[in-house]
Structures are given as structure tokens and as C-alpha cells.
Amino acid sequence: TNDLGAFYNDQVSKAKIWQVIGASSVGTMIEWYDFYIFGSLAGIIAPLFYPPGNDTFAYIAYLATFAVGFVVRPFGALFFGRIGDLVGRKYAFLVTLLIMGGATAVIGFLPTYSQIGIAAPIALLFIRILQGLALGGEYGGAAVYVAEHVPDEKRGFYTSFIQITATLGLFVSLAVILIVQNMMSAEQFAGKTGSISGWRVPFLISIFLVGISLYIRLKMKESPIFSQIKSTGMTSANPLIEAFTKWENLKIVLISL
């Protein structure tokens, strides 16, 4: 343990901590942006993806689909957290980013109920599940990745920047939507006129944002703690079993919850 601590402190002194925080935060913020534009556009999109004639039902059904993303987040955290523990934080990052970005982009191209019928809301629900799973893995993974780069006595401070990304992602999603709305008429934004529905643009912008984040994250290195643990063969073969079946570990989990 002492050898690992010495190695860790030596690596941290050389690490560009703010670059690590920046790269992690930007990627996580973009994922929250993808997650929240779905809800921010509820009033516009809901009537398009459910049977016509009952806008209230469509709105409630759409919000229920939005809520599914929150429900499945813990399962994404468990699944991708395990991948991060076995393979590495960086690779888990890349997978969650691609899933989230891909799912969001698909919404930008997804046909509406008038075009493909009941397949539209089913596809929307499936996409929302993918978004929730990806965000569940991304959010915790980003916090762990940053925590494994910074000194013990400043770990809470540095990982707090990951917590900011949720609100920042919401603000960015609202800003993009307002900018796009102001660039066209209400009819164009709702898809009633024009060759492309304006509400699709914020989803399609995600392709560009994810591309930037992917470029940044491909240049990221694995955290020094995980690299050392893996090179010495100290990684857990069954991280979930060890976390939830051993009382000394489970006790910490329960206290945290």
C-alpha cells in the first residue's frame, strides 16, 4: 500500500490535473446536454411521436419516456463501472460517449408517428434507455477518473467539477435550443414548414460536440492508480461481488447512499 501511495503521489505531482478535469468535464457535460435536450423539447416533440388526437396523453407518455432515462441510470453505472474496473476508465469513457452521441443523433433522424406509426414511440423509448445507461456509466466513471489523478487532500474539491457538468449541460441545451429557435420561425422549428424540422438541429449538433469530446478523450491516458494496479495484477476479477457481498465494502456503500 505504501509503495502504491508513493507511486501515486509521484504521478500526481507530474500530472496536468486541470487538463484531466477539463477533458472529463467537457465529455460529461456533452452527455448531459444530450440527456436534457430530450426533455427540454418535450412540448414540441411529444405530439409528433404518439397517436394524434390526444396531446395530453402524448405529453405524459413522452415525459414517462424521459423518466426512463433516470430509472436505468443505476444499471448503466453498475454495467459500465464494472467495465471500467476490469478494462480501464478510458475505454469505458469512450464506449459511453459513443453510445450517448449515437443515440442522440438517431433522434435527429428518427421518423415521426405519421411516418412509421407505433414504431416511432417504441424506437424513442429504446433510444432513451441507451441514453440513461450511457449517462449512468459516464457520470460515475468521470468522477472516479478525476479522483484517481488528484491528491487525497483535494479529492473532494477536484471531483466537484464533475458535479457541475449536470447543470452546465442543462444550460447549454437550453441555450442551443433558444439560439436555433431564434434563427427560424415557430412553424419551421416545429417542422410544419421547411425541408428540415428545426427541433432536430439540437440533436444533430450533438454529432459535432461528441466528435470534439471523442478527439479529446482519445488523447487521455489511463489514470495512474489504475495503471499501477493493473500492471501489478491487483485488479479485482469480480468488482461487483467484492463491492456488494463483503461487509466491509458494503458498509461503505450503504453509508455513501
Short mmCIF file of C-alpha atoms in Angstrom, two decimals:
data_model
loop_
_atom_site.label_atom_id
_atom_site.label_comp_id
_atom_site.label_asym_id
_atom_site.label_seq_id
_atom_site.Cartn_x
_atom_site.Cartn_y
_atom_site.Cartn_z
CA THR A 1 0.00 0.00 0.00
CA ASN A 2 2.82 2.39 0.86
CA ASP A 3 4.57 1.66 -2.45
CA LEU A 4 1.35 2.36 -4.34
CA GLY A 5 0.84 5.59 -2.42
CA ALA A 6 4.37 6.76 -3.20
CA PHE A 7 3.90 5.90 -6.87
CA TYR A 8 0.55 7.70 -6.92
CA ASN A 9 1.86 10.89 -5.29
CA ASP A 10 4.82 10.96 -7.69
CA GLN A 11 2.50 10.65 -10.69
CA VAL A 12 0.06 13.25 -9.41
CA SER A 13 2.84 15.80 -9.00
CA LYS A 14 3.56 15.49 -12.71
CA ALA A 15 0.01 15.14 -13.99
CA LYS A 16 -1.73 18.08 -15.59
CA ILE A 17 -4.70 17.85 -13.27
CA TRP A 18 -6.71 20.62 -14.85
CA GLN A 19 -6.37 19.01 -18.27
CA VAL A 20 -7.75 15.79 -16.80
CA ILE A 21 -10.62 17.69 -15.17
CA GLY A 22 -11.29 19.66 -18.35
CA ALA A 23 -11.32 16.61 -20.60
CA SER A 24 -13.54 14.66 -18.20
CA SER A 25 -15.89 17.57 -17.55
CA VAL A 26 -16.36 18.51 -21.21
CA GLY A 27 -17.28 14.95 -22.14
CA THR A 28 -19.67 14.57 -19.22
CA MET A 29 -21.24 17.97 -19.91
CA ILE A 30 -21.88 16.95 -23.52
CA GLU A 31 -23.55 13.75 -22.33
CA TRP A 32 -25.80 15.76 -20.01
CA TYR A 33 -26.56 18.07 -22.95
CA ASP A 34 -27.66 15.02 -24.95
CA PHE A 35 -29.68 13.78 -21.99
CA TYR A 36 -31.51 17.04 -21.35
CA ILE A 37 -32.41 18.27 -24.85
CA PHE A 38 -34.79 15.31 -24.91
CA GLY A 39 -36.74 16.81 -22.01
CA SER A 40 -36.29 20.45 -22.97
CA LEU A 41 -38.07 19.87 -26.28
CA ALA A 42 -40.94 17.85 -24.81
CA GLY A 43 -43.63 20.35 -25.79
CA ILE A 44 -42.54 20.32 -29.43
CA ILE A 45 -41.67 16.65 -29.91
CA ALA A 46 -44.36 14.86 -27.86
CA PRO A 47 -47.26 15.32 -30.31
CA LEU A 48 -45.06 14.09 -33.18
CA PHE A 49 -44.24 10.66 -31.79
CA TYR A 50 -47.58 9.50 -30.40
CA PRO A 51 -51.04 8.90 -31.89
CA PRO A 52 -52.72 12.21 -32.81
CA GLY A 53 -55.87 13.47 -31.18
CA ASN A 54 -54.80 13.48 -27.53
CA ASP A 55 -51.94 15.90 -26.86
CA THR A 56 -52.20 15.42 -23.09
CA PHE A 57 -51.63 11.68 -23.40
CA ALA A 58 -48.76 12.31 -25.81
CA TYR A 59 -47.14 14.76 -23.40
CA ILE A 60 -47.46 12.40 -20.41
CA ALA A 61 -46.20 9.43 -22.42
CA TYR A 62 -43.23 11.47 -23.63
CA LEU A 63 -42.34 12.59 -20.09
CA ALA A 64 -42.60 8.96 -18.95
CA THR A 65 -40.13 8.05 -21.68
CA PHE A 66 -37.90 10.90 -20.47
CA ALA A 67 -38.11 9.49 -16.93
CA VAL A 68 -36.99 6.05 -18.11
CA GLY A 69 -33.56 7.56 -18.72
CA PHE A 70 -33.26 8.31 -15.00
CA VAL A 71 -34.60 4.89 -13.97
CA VAL A 72 -31.98 2.94 -15.92
CA ARG A 73 -29.04 5.13 -14.90
CA PRO A 74 -28.09 2.95 -11.89
CA PHE A 75 -27.92 -0.11 -14.14
CA GLY A 76 -25.64 1.77 -16.51
CA ALA A 77 -23.44 2.71 -13.57
CA LEU A 78 -23.17 -0.94 -12.49
CA PHE A 79 -22.51 -2.25 -16.00
CA PHE A 80 -20.02 0.35 -17.21
CA GLY A 81 -18.50 0.70 -13.75
CA ARG A 82 -17.58 -2.98 -13.94
CA ILE A 83 -16.09 -2.46 -17.40
CA GLY A 84 -14.08 0.45 -16.03
CA ASP A 85 -12.78 -1.69 -13.17
CA LEU A 86 -11.81 -4.58 -15.44
CA VAL A 87 -10.63 -2.91 -18.65
CA GLY A 88 -9.95 0.70 -17.75
CA ARG A 89 -11.63 4.05 -17.17
CA LYS A 90 -10.62 5.47 -20.56
CA TYR A 91 -12.24 2.68 -22.57
CA ALA A 92 -15.44 2.83 -20.54
CA PHE A 93 -15.47 6.59 -21.23
CA LEU A 94 -15.19 6.08 -24.97
CA VAL A 95 -17.96 3.46 -25.08
CA THR A 96 -20.44 5.55 -23.07
CA LEU A 97 -19.67 8.64 -25.14
CA LEU A 98 -20.25 6.83 -28.43
CA ILE A 99 -23.48 5.24 -27.20
CA MET A 100 -24.86 8.55 -25.94
CA GLY A 101 -23.79 10.51 -29.02
CA GLY A 102 -25.08 7.87 -31.39
CA ALA A 103 -28.45 7.61 -29.62
CA THR A 104 -28.91 11.38 -29.62
CA ALA A 105 -28.02 11.68 -33.31
CA VAL A 106 -30.53 8.95 -34.17
CA ILE A 107 -33.32 11.04 -32.59
CA GLY A 108 -32.36 13.81 -35.01
CA PHE A 109 -33.12 11.48 -37.92
CA LEU A 110 -35.92 9.43 -36.38
CA PRO A 111 -39.19 9.34 -38.41
CA THR A 112 -42.30 10.50 -36.58
CA TYR A 113 -45.56 8.66 -35.83
CA SER A 114 -47.13 9.89 -39.05
CA GLN A 115 -44.32 8.22 -41.00
CA ILE A 116 -43.74 4.87 -39.25
CA GLY A 117 -46.62 4.56 -36.81
CA ILE A 118 -46.21 2.82 -33.44
CA ALA A 119 -42.55 2.06 -34.24
CA ALA A 120 -41.75 5.74 -33.57
CA PRO A 121 -42.52 5.81 -29.79
CA ILE A 122 -41.02 2.33 -29.37
CA ALA A 123 -37.78 3.45 -31.00
CA LEU A 124 -37.82 6.61 -28.88
CA LEU A 125 -38.14 4.53 -25.70
CA PHE A 126 -35.26 2.25 -26.75
CA ILE A 127 -33.06 5.25 -27.51
CA ARG A 128 -33.89 6.76 -24.14
CA ILE A 129 -32.86 3.54 -22.40
CA LEU A 130 -29.50 3.69 -24.20
CA GLN A 131 -29.05 7.32 -23.13
CA GLY A 132 -29.76 6.51 -19.49
CA LEU A 133 -27.39 3.54 -19.46
CA ALA A 134 -24.61 5.57 -21.08
CA LEU A 135 -25.01 8.50 -18.72
CA GLY A 136 -25.05 6.18 -15.71
CA GLY A 137 -21.68 4.80 -16.71
CA GLU A 138 -20.26 8.16 -17.74
CA TYR A 139 -21.07 10.21 -14.66
CA GLY A 140 -19.57 7.92 -12.03
CA GLY A 141 -16.68 6.96 -14.29
CA ALA A 142 -15.70 10.59 -14.77
CA ALA A 143 -15.68 11.20 -11.01
CA VAL A 144 -13.55 8.10 -10.40
CA TYR A 145 -11.15 9.03 -13.22
CA VAL A 146 -10.57 12.51 -11.80
CA ALA A 147 -10.32 11.17 -8.23
CA GLU A 148 -7.54 8.80 -9.30
CA HIS A 149 -5.45 11.70 -10.64
CA VAL A 150 -5.60 14.14 -7.74
CA PRO A 151 -4.09 14.32 -4.24
CA ASP A 152 -6.08 12.77 -1.38
CA GLU A 153 -6.50 16.06 0.47
CA LYS A 154 -8.08 17.78 -2.57
CA ARG A 155 -10.12 14.93 -3.98
CA GLY A 156 -13.48 16.38 -2.96
CA PHE A 157 -12.64 19.77 -4.47
CA TYR A 158 -11.45 18.46 -7.81
CA THR A 159 -14.23 15.91 -8.28
CA SER A 160 -16.80 18.63 -7.54
CA PHE A 161 -16.19 19.94 -11.06
CA ILE A 162 -17.80 16.77 -12.40
CA GLN A 163 -20.92 17.59 -10.38
CA ILE A 164 -21.13 20.97 -12.13
CA THR A 165 -21.48 19.31 -15.53
CA ALA A 166 -25.11 18.26 -14.96
CA THR A 167 -26.35 21.83 -14.53
CA LEU A 168 -23.97 23.11 -17.19
CA GLY A 169 -25.29 20.53 -19.66
CA LEU A 170 -28.85 21.69 -18.95
CA PHE A 171 -27.91 25.33 -19.52
CA VAL A 172 -26.10 24.52 -22.78
CA SER A 173 -29.08 22.51 -24.04
CA LEU A 174 -31.44 25.42 -23.31
CA ALA A 175 -29.05 27.93 -24.91
CA VAL A 176 -28.72 25.87 -28.11
CA ILE A 177 -32.50 25.42 -28.34
CA LEU A 178 -33.12 29.16 -27.88
CA ILE A 179 -30.49 30.07 -30.48
CA VAL A 180 -31.93 27.66 -33.04
CA GLN A 181 -35.49 28.86 -32.31
CA ASN A 182 -34.49 32.48 -32.88
CA MET A 183 -32.92 31.61 -36.23
CA MET A 184 -36.24 30.46 -37.72
CA SER A 185 -39.98 30.79 -37.41
CA ALA A 186 -42.04 28.80 -34.92
CA GLU A 187 -43.53 26.80 -37.82
CA GLN A 188 -40.09 25.89 -39.14
CA PHE A 189 -38.86 24.88 -35.70
CA ALA A 190 -41.90 22.67 -35.13
CA GLY A 191 -41.42 21.06 -38.54
CA LYS A 192 -44.64 22.39 -40.06
CA THR A 193 -42.78 24.16 -42.88
CA GLY A 194 -39.34 23.88 -44.46
CA SER A 195 -37.22 20.95 -45.58
CA ILE A 196 -35.89 20.11 -42.10
CA SER A 197 -37.57 20.39 -38.72
CA GLY A 198 -35.76 22.92 -36.56
CA TRP A 199 -36.20 20.82 -33.41
CA ARG A 200 -33.93 18.19 -34.96
CA VAL A 201 -30.97 20.59 -35.16
CA PRO A 202 -30.00 20.49 -31.43
CA PHE A 203 -29.88 16.69 -31.66
CA LEU A 204 -27.75 16.79 -34.80
CA ILE A 205 -25.38 19.34 -33.24
CA SER A 206 -24.52 16.57 -30.78
CA ILE A 207 -22.60 14.81 -33.57
CA PHE A 208 -20.18 17.74 -33.72
CA LEU A 209 -19.90 18.03 -29.92
CA VAL A 210 -19.31 14.29 -29.44
CA GLY A 211 -16.65 14.40 -32.17
CA ILE A 212 -14.75 17.06 -30.22
CA SER A 213 -15.06 15.15 -26.96
CA LEU A 214 -14.02 11.89 -28.62
CA TYR A 215 -10.89 13.56 -30.01
CA ILE A 216 -10.01 14.90 -26.56
CA ARG A 217 -10.62 11.59 -24.81
CA LEU A 218 -8.58 9.56 -27.28
CA LYS A 219 -5.60 11.63 -26.14
CA MET A 220 -6.31 10.93 -22.46
CA LYS A 221 -4.17 8.41 -20.61
CA GLU A 222 -5.35 5.84 -18.13
CA SER A 223 -5.33 7.01 -14.52
CA PRO A 224 -2.01 6.38 -12.73
CA ILE A 225 -3.62 4.40 -9.91
CA PHE A 226 -5.48 2.04 -12.23
CA SER A 227 -2.43 1.60 -14.48
CA GLN A 228 -0.29 0.63 -11.50
CA ILE A 229 -2.91 -1.72 -10.08
CA LYS A 230 -3.39 -3.41 -13.45
CA SER A 231 0.34 -3.77 -14.13
CA THR A 232 0.85 -5.47 -10.77
CA GLY A 233 -2.13 -7.79 -11.25
CA MET A 234 -4.06 -6.27 -8.33
CA THR A 235 -7.29 -5.56 -10.23
CA SER A 236 -10.42 -7.28 -8.97
CA ALA A 237 -11.73 -10.20 -11.01
CA ASN A 238 -15.25 -9.66 -9.67
CA PRO A 239 -15.58 -5.99 -8.63
CA LEU A 240 -19.36 -6.07 -8.14
CA ILE A 241 -19.26 -9.20 -5.99
CA GLU A 242 -16.46 -7.76 -3.86
CA ALA A 243 -18.26 -4.43 -3.50
CA PHE A 244 -21.65 -5.81 -2.51
CA THR A 245 -21.01 -9.15 -0.79
CA LYS A 246 -18.14 -8.22 1.53
CA TRP A 247 -19.48 -6.41 4.57
CA GLU A 248 -16.51 -4.04 4.97
CA ASN A 249 -17.08 -2.80 1.41
CA LEU A 250 -20.87 -2.91 1.51
CA LYS A 251 -20.86 -0.88 4.71
CA ILE A 252 -19.07 1.96 2.90
CA VAL A 253 -21.54 1.74 0.00
CA LEU A 254 -24.52 1.93 2.34
CA ILE A 255 -23.08 4.86 4.27
CA SER A 256 -22.48 6.71 0.98
CA LEU A 257 -26.02 6.03 -0.22
#
